Short mmCIF file of N, CA and C in Angstrom, two decimals:
data_model
loop_
_atom_site.label_atom_id
_atom_site.label_comp_id
_atom_site.label_asym_id
_atom_site.label_seq_id
_atom_site.Cartn_x
_atom_site.Cartn_y
_atom_site.Cartn_z
N GLN O 14 57.63 17.27 17.26
CA GLN O 14 56.83 18.11 18.16
C GLN O 14 57.31 19.55 18.07
N VAL O 15 56.41 20.49 18.34
CA VAL O 15 56.76 21.90 18.27
C VAL O 15 56.10 22.63 19.43
N GLN O 16 56.82 23.56 20.02
CA GLN O 16 56.27 24.45 21.05
C GLN O 16 56.07 25.83 20.45
N LEU O 17 54.97 26.46 20.80
CA LEU O 17 54.57 27.74 20.21
C LEU O 17 54.40 28.78 21.30
N VAL O 18 54.95 29.97 21.06
CA VAL O 18 54.82 31.07 22.02
C VAL O 18 54.42 32.34 21.27
N GLU O 19 53.23 32.85 21.60
CA GLU O 19 52.74 34.07 20.96
C GLU O 19 53.21 35.30 21.70
N SER O 20 53.31 36.41 20.97
CA SER O 20 53.63 37.70 21.56
C SER O 20 53.07 38.80 20.66
N GLY O 21 53.08 40.02 21.18
CA GLY O 21 52.66 41.16 20.38
C GLY O 21 51.27 41.68 20.67
N GLY O 22 50.55 41.00 21.54
CA GLY O 22 49.22 41.48 21.90
C GLY O 22 49.30 42.74 22.74
N GLY O 23 48.15 43.36 22.96
CA GLY O 23 48.11 44.56 23.78
C GLY O 23 46.82 45.31 23.60
N LEU O 24 46.83 46.55 24.08
CA LEU O 24 45.67 47.43 24.00
C LEU O 24 45.89 48.43 22.88
N VAL O 25 44.90 48.56 22.01
CA VAL O 25 45.01 49.47 20.88
C VAL O 25 43.64 50.11 20.65
N GLN O 26 43.65 51.32 20.12
CA GLN O 26 42.38 51.99 19.82
C GLN O 26 41.82 51.46 18.50
N ALA O 27 40.53 51.58 18.37
CA ALA O 27 39.88 51.18 17.12
C ALA O 27 40.51 51.92 15.94
N GLY O 28 40.74 51.19 14.87
CA GLY O 28 41.42 51.74 13.70
C GLY O 28 42.91 51.54 13.70
N GLY O 29 43.44 51.11 14.84
CA GLY O 29 44.87 50.91 14.96
C GLY O 29 45.33 49.56 14.43
N SER O 30 46.62 49.29 14.63
CA SER O 30 47.24 48.06 14.11
C SER O 30 48.06 47.39 15.19
N LEU O 31 48.19 46.09 15.05
CA LEU O 31 49.08 45.28 15.87
C LEU O 31 49.67 44.19 14.99
N ARG O 32 50.87 43.75 15.35
CA ARG O 32 51.44 42.58 14.68
C ARG O 32 51.73 41.52 15.73
N LEU O 33 51.10 40.41 15.59
CA LEU O 33 51.34 39.28 16.48
C LEU O 33 52.44 38.40 15.90
N SER O 34 53.22 37.82 16.79
CA SER O 34 54.25 36.87 16.40
C SER O 34 54.02 35.56 17.14
N CYS O 35 54.46 34.50 16.52
CA CYS O 35 54.39 33.17 17.14
C CYS O 35 55.73 32.50 16.88
N ALA O 36 56.51 32.37 17.93
CA ALA O 36 57.82 31.74 17.82
C ALA O 36 57.69 30.25 18.06
N ALA O 37 58.25 29.48 17.16
CA ALA O 37 58.16 28.03 17.26
C ALA O 37 59.52 27.43 17.56
N SER O 38 59.54 26.48 18.44
CA SER O 38 60.77 25.74 18.70
C SER O 38 60.69 24.41 17.98
N GLY O 39 61.82 23.83 17.73
CA GLY O 39 61.83 22.57 16.99
C GLY O 39 62.38 22.78 15.60
N ARG O 40 62.88 21.71 15.03
CA ARG O 40 63.57 21.82 13.74
C ARG O 40 62.65 21.65 12.55
N THR O 41 61.37 21.32 12.79
CA THR O 41 60.50 21.00 11.67
C THR O 41 59.40 22.02 11.45
N PHE O 42 59.60 23.25 11.90
CA PHE O 42 58.58 24.29 11.75
C PHE O 42 58.13 24.40 10.30
N SER O 43 59.06 24.34 9.37
CA SER O 43 58.73 24.55 7.96
C SER O 43 57.85 23.46 7.38
N SER O 44 57.69 22.36 8.10
CA SER O 44 56.84 21.29 7.59
C SER O 44 55.40 21.39 8.08
N TYR O 45 55.11 22.34 8.96
CA TYR O 45 53.78 22.47 9.53
C TYR O 45 52.98 23.55 8.80
N ALA O 46 51.71 23.25 8.58
CA ALA O 46 50.77 24.31 8.25
C ALA O 46 50.46 25.05 9.56
N MET O 47 50.26 26.36 9.48
CA MET O 47 50.08 27.16 10.68
C MET O 47 48.80 27.97 10.59
N GLY O 48 48.22 28.21 11.74
CA GLY O 48 47.00 28.98 11.76
C GLY O 48 46.92 29.90 12.96
N TRP O 49 46.07 30.88 12.84
CA TRP O 49 45.71 31.78 13.94
C TRP O 49 44.22 31.60 14.23
N PHE O 50 43.92 31.51 15.50
CA PHE O 50 42.55 31.44 15.97
C PHE O 50 42.38 32.48 17.08
N ARG O 51 41.15 32.78 17.42
CA ARG O 51 40.92 33.70 18.51
C ARG O 51 39.68 33.26 19.30
N GLN O 52 39.65 33.68 20.55
CA GLN O 52 38.52 33.35 21.41
C GLN O 52 38.18 34.55 22.28
N ALA O 53 36.98 35.04 22.13
CA ALA O 53 36.49 36.13 22.95
C ALA O 53 35.75 35.55 24.16
N PRO O 54 35.63 36.31 25.23
CA PRO O 54 34.94 35.81 26.43
C PRO O 54 33.52 35.36 26.10
N GLY O 55 33.20 34.15 26.55
CA GLY O 55 31.86 33.62 26.34
C GLY O 55 31.58 33.11 24.95
N LYS O 56 32.60 33.10 24.09
CA LYS O 56 32.41 32.65 22.72
C LYS O 56 33.31 31.48 22.41
N GLU O 57 32.97 30.75 21.34
CA GLU O 57 33.80 29.63 20.92
C GLU O 57 35.04 30.13 20.19
N ARG O 58 36.05 29.25 20.15
CA ARG O 58 37.26 29.58 19.41
C ARG O 58 36.91 29.73 17.93
N GLU O 59 37.49 30.76 17.32
CA GLU O 59 37.12 31.16 15.96
C GLU O 59 38.35 31.18 15.07
N PHE O 60 38.21 30.66 13.87
CA PHE O 60 39.30 30.69 12.88
C PHE O 60 39.57 32.12 12.43
N VAL O 61 40.85 32.46 12.30
CA VAL O 61 41.24 33.79 11.82
C VAL O 61 41.93 33.67 10.45
N ALA O 62 43.02 32.91 10.40
CA ALA O 62 43.79 32.79 9.16
C ALA O 62 44.68 31.56 9.25
N ALA O 63 45.10 31.08 8.08
CA ALA O 63 46.00 29.93 8.04
C ALA O 63 46.92 30.05 6.84
N ILE O 64 48.07 29.41 6.94
CA ILE O 64 49.07 29.49 5.88
C ILE O 64 49.74 28.13 5.73
N SER O 65 49.97 27.74 4.49
CA SER O 65 50.59 26.45 4.25
C SER O 65 52.08 26.50 4.57
N TRP O 66 52.70 25.32 4.66
CA TRP O 66 54.12 25.28 4.97
C TRP O 66 54.94 25.98 3.89
N SER O 67 54.45 25.93 2.65
CA SER O 67 55.19 26.50 1.52
C SER O 67 54.93 27.99 1.33
N VAL O 68 53.98 28.54 2.08
CA VAL O 68 53.57 29.95 1.98
C VAL O 68 52.72 30.19 0.75
N ARG O 69 52.51 29.19 -0.09
CA ARG O 69 51.78 29.41 -1.34
C ARG O 69 50.29 29.60 -1.12
N THR O 70 49.77 29.04 -0.04
CA THR O 70 48.32 29.08 0.18
C THR O 70 48.01 29.74 1.51
N THR O 71 47.05 30.65 1.48
CA THR O 71 46.56 31.28 2.70
C THR O 71 45.04 31.27 2.70
N TYR O 72 44.48 31.14 3.89
CA TYR O 72 43.03 31.22 4.08
C TYR O 72 42.75 32.31 5.11
N TYR O 73 41.63 32.98 4.94
CA TYR O 73 41.20 33.98 5.91
C TYR O 73 39.72 33.82 6.20
N ALA O 74 39.36 34.12 7.43
CA ALA O 74 37.94 34.25 7.74
C ALA O 74 37.41 35.49 7.03
N ALA O 75 36.19 35.44 6.63
CA ALA O 75 35.61 36.51 5.81
C ALA O 75 35.71 37.87 6.50
N SER O 76 35.50 37.90 7.80
CA SER O 76 35.49 39.19 8.50
C SER O 76 36.88 39.79 8.67
N MET O 77 37.92 38.99 8.45
CA MET O 77 39.29 39.47 8.60
C MET O 77 39.97 39.74 7.27
N LYS O 78 39.43 39.19 6.19
CA LYS O 78 40.08 39.33 4.89
C LYS O 78 40.14 40.79 4.51
N GLY O 79 41.34 41.22 4.09
CA GLY O 79 41.54 42.62 3.74
C GLY O 79 42.05 43.47 4.88
N ARG O 80 41.88 42.98 6.11
CA ARG O 80 42.38 43.72 7.27
C ARG O 80 43.57 43.00 7.91
N PHE O 81 43.54 41.67 7.90
CA PHE O 81 44.59 40.87 8.52
C PHE O 81 45.43 40.20 7.44
N THR O 82 46.72 40.04 7.73
CA THR O 82 47.62 39.33 6.82
C THR O 82 48.45 38.34 7.61
N ILE O 83 48.39 37.08 7.20
CA ILE O 83 49.19 36.05 7.82
C ILE O 83 50.45 35.84 6.99
N SER O 84 51.56 35.62 7.66
CA SER O 84 52.82 35.35 6.97
C SER O 84 53.69 34.49 7.87
N ARG O 85 54.73 33.97 7.30
CA ARG O 85 55.67 33.16 8.09
C ARG O 85 57.07 33.31 7.54
N ASP O 86 58.04 33.15 8.41
CA ASP O 86 59.44 33.14 8.04
C ASP O 86 60.00 31.82 8.52
N ASN O 87 60.12 30.87 7.62
CA ASN O 87 60.57 29.53 8.03
C ASN O 87 62.01 29.53 8.51
N ALA O 88 62.82 30.47 8.02
CA ALA O 88 64.21 30.55 8.47
C ALA O 88 64.28 31.00 9.94
N LYS O 89 63.28 31.77 10.37
CA LYS O 89 63.25 32.28 11.74
C LYS O 89 62.29 31.49 12.62
N ASN O 90 61.67 30.46 12.07
CA ASN O 90 60.69 29.67 12.83
C ASN O 90 59.60 30.56 13.45
N THR O 91 59.11 31.49 12.69
CA THR O 91 58.17 32.47 13.23
C THR O 91 56.97 32.66 12.30
N LEU O 92 55.82 32.72 12.92
CA LEU O 92 54.55 33.01 12.24
C LEU O 92 54.11 34.41 12.66
N TYR O 93 53.48 35.13 11.74
CA TYR O 93 53.04 36.50 12.02
C TYR O 93 51.56 36.66 11.67
N LEU O 94 50.96 37.65 12.34
CA LEU O 94 49.63 38.10 11.96
C LEU O 94 49.61 39.61 12.05
N GLN O 95 49.60 40.26 10.90
CA GLN O 95 49.48 41.71 10.86
C GLN O 95 48.00 42.07 10.87
N MET O 96 47.60 42.86 11.85
CA MET O 96 46.19 43.22 12.00
C MET O 96 46.04 44.72 11.86
N ASN O 97 45.30 45.15 10.85
CA ASN O 97 45.06 46.56 10.59
C ASN O 97 43.58 46.87 10.74
N SER O 98 43.27 48.16 10.86
CA SER O 98 41.87 48.60 10.97
C SER O 98 41.13 47.82 12.04
N LEU O 99 41.73 47.70 13.19
CA LEU O 99 41.16 46.90 14.25
C LEU O 99 39.85 47.49 14.76
N LYS O 100 38.96 46.59 15.15
CA LYS O 100 37.64 46.96 15.64
C LYS O 100 37.46 46.41 17.06
N PRO O 101 36.59 47.01 17.84
CA PRO O 101 36.35 46.47 19.19
C PRO O 101 35.96 45.00 19.18
N GLU O 102 35.27 44.55 18.16
CA GLU O 102 34.87 43.14 18.08
C GLU O 102 36.04 42.20 17.77
N ASP O 103 37.21 42.75 17.50
CA ASP O 103 38.42 41.92 17.34
C ASP O 103 39.05 41.58 18.69
N THR O 104 38.52 42.14 19.76
CA THR O 104 39.04 41.86 21.09
C THR O 104 38.88 40.38 21.42
N ALA O 105 40.00 39.74 21.76
CA ALA O 105 40.00 38.30 22.03
C ALA O 105 41.40 37.88 22.44
N VAL O 106 41.51 36.64 22.89
CA VAL O 106 42.81 36.00 23.03
C VAL O 106 43.12 35.33 21.70
N TYR O 107 44.29 35.62 21.17
CA TYR O 107 44.70 35.09 19.87
C TYR O 107 45.71 33.96 20.09
N TYR O 108 45.45 32.85 19.41
CA TYR O 108 46.28 31.66 19.52
C TYR O 108 46.88 31.30 18.18
N CYS O 109 48.14 30.87 18.19
CA CYS O 109 48.69 30.26 16.99
C CYS O 109 48.67 28.74 17.18
N ALA O 110 48.61 28.05 16.07
CA ALA O 110 48.51 26.60 16.11
C ALA O 110 49.22 26.00 14.91
N ALA O 111 49.66 24.76 15.08
CA ALA O 111 50.39 24.05 14.02
C ALA O 111 49.71 22.73 13.73
N GLU O 112 49.70 22.35 12.48
CA GLU O 112 49.15 21.05 12.13
C GLU O 112 50.05 20.35 11.12
N THR O 113 50.03 19.02 11.19
CA THR O 113 50.91 18.22 10.35
C THR O 113 50.22 17.73 9.08
N SER O 114 48.93 17.92 9.00
CA SER O 114 48.20 17.41 7.84
C SER O 114 47.81 18.56 6.93
N THR O 115 46.75 18.42 6.21
CA THR O 115 46.32 19.40 5.22
C THR O 115 45.94 20.72 5.87
N LEU O 116 46.25 21.82 5.23
CA LEU O 116 45.89 23.15 5.71
C LEU O 116 44.40 23.21 5.99
N SER O 117 44.04 23.69 7.16
CA SER O 117 42.65 23.62 7.59
C SER O 117 42.22 24.90 8.28
N THR O 118 40.91 25.14 8.27
CA THR O 118 40.32 26.24 9.01
C THR O 118 39.63 25.75 10.28
N VAL O 119 39.76 24.45 10.56
CA VAL O 119 39.07 23.84 11.68
C VAL O 119 40.03 23.63 12.84
N ALA O 120 39.66 24.14 14.00
CA ALA O 120 40.56 24.09 15.16
C ALA O 120 40.94 22.66 15.53
N ASP O 121 40.00 21.74 15.42
CA ASP O 121 40.28 20.36 15.82
C ASP O 121 41.34 19.69 14.95
N SER O 122 41.64 20.27 13.79
CA SER O 122 42.65 19.70 12.90
C SER O 122 44.06 20.00 13.37
N TYR O 123 44.20 20.96 14.27
CA TYR O 123 45.52 21.42 14.69
C TYR O 123 46.04 20.59 15.85
N ASP O 124 47.34 20.31 15.81
CA ASP O 124 47.94 19.40 16.77
C ASP O 124 48.61 20.12 17.94
N TYR O 125 49.11 21.32 17.71
CA TYR O 125 49.87 22.04 18.73
C TYR O 125 49.34 23.47 18.83
N TRP O 126 49.32 23.97 20.07
CA TRP O 126 48.77 25.29 20.35
C TRP O 126 49.68 26.07 21.28
N GLY O 127 49.71 27.39 21.04
CA GLY O 127 50.38 28.27 21.98
C GLY O 127 49.46 28.63 23.13
N GLN O 128 49.96 29.44 24.04
CA GLN O 128 49.19 29.79 25.24
C GLN O 128 48.27 30.98 25.01
N GLY O 129 48.46 31.69 23.92
CA GLY O 129 47.60 32.81 23.58
C GLY O 129 48.17 34.16 24.00
N THR O 130 47.74 35.19 23.29
CA THR O 130 48.11 36.56 23.62
C THR O 130 46.85 37.43 23.53
N GLN O 131 46.66 38.30 24.51
CA GLN O 131 45.44 39.10 24.59
C GLN O 131 45.54 40.31 23.68
N VAL O 132 44.50 40.51 22.89
CA VAL O 132 44.35 41.71 22.08
C VAL O 132 43.07 42.41 22.53
N THR O 133 43.21 43.67 22.91
CA THR O 133 42.05 44.46 23.34
C THR O 133 41.97 45.72 22.49
N VAL O 134 40.82 45.92 21.85
CA VAL O 134 40.61 47.07 20.99
C VAL O 134 39.56 47.96 21.65
N SER O 135 39.95 49.17 21.98
CA SER O 135 39.03 50.10 22.63
C SER O 135 38.32 50.96 21.59
N SER O 136 37.11 51.35 21.92
CA SER O 136 36.33 52.16 20.97
C SER O 136 36.54 53.64 21.20
#
C-alpha cells in the first residue's frame, strides 16, 4: 500500500510555471506506475500524464504535451509535474495516483490517490 500527498499548487498568472510534487510513503514506490490527473469544477476527472516505474515510458494528454513534464525520483519516493506556459483552462485540482498494473491513462486503473492540490491560473 502507498499513501500519496501532493504539494506545489497555487495561484499563477497565465504563461507562468508551477512544479507539483507528490510524496509517497511506503517501501514499494518504485514498483508503481504513477499518474497525474486533474478535475475542474463541474467537469470529470481528466488524465494529464503518466510515467512507468522504470521511467522509460511516459504518456501525456494531447493538450499538455510540450507544456507539462512528468518525472519521478524513486530514491526520494517522489513524483513531479513541471507545468509551463500555463493557461486559465489548466485551472483544476491536480491529483497524483499510483497503480500496480500496466501504465494507463484511465483513472479507474489506478489503485491509490492523493488528496489533490489546487492550481489556479489567472488571465
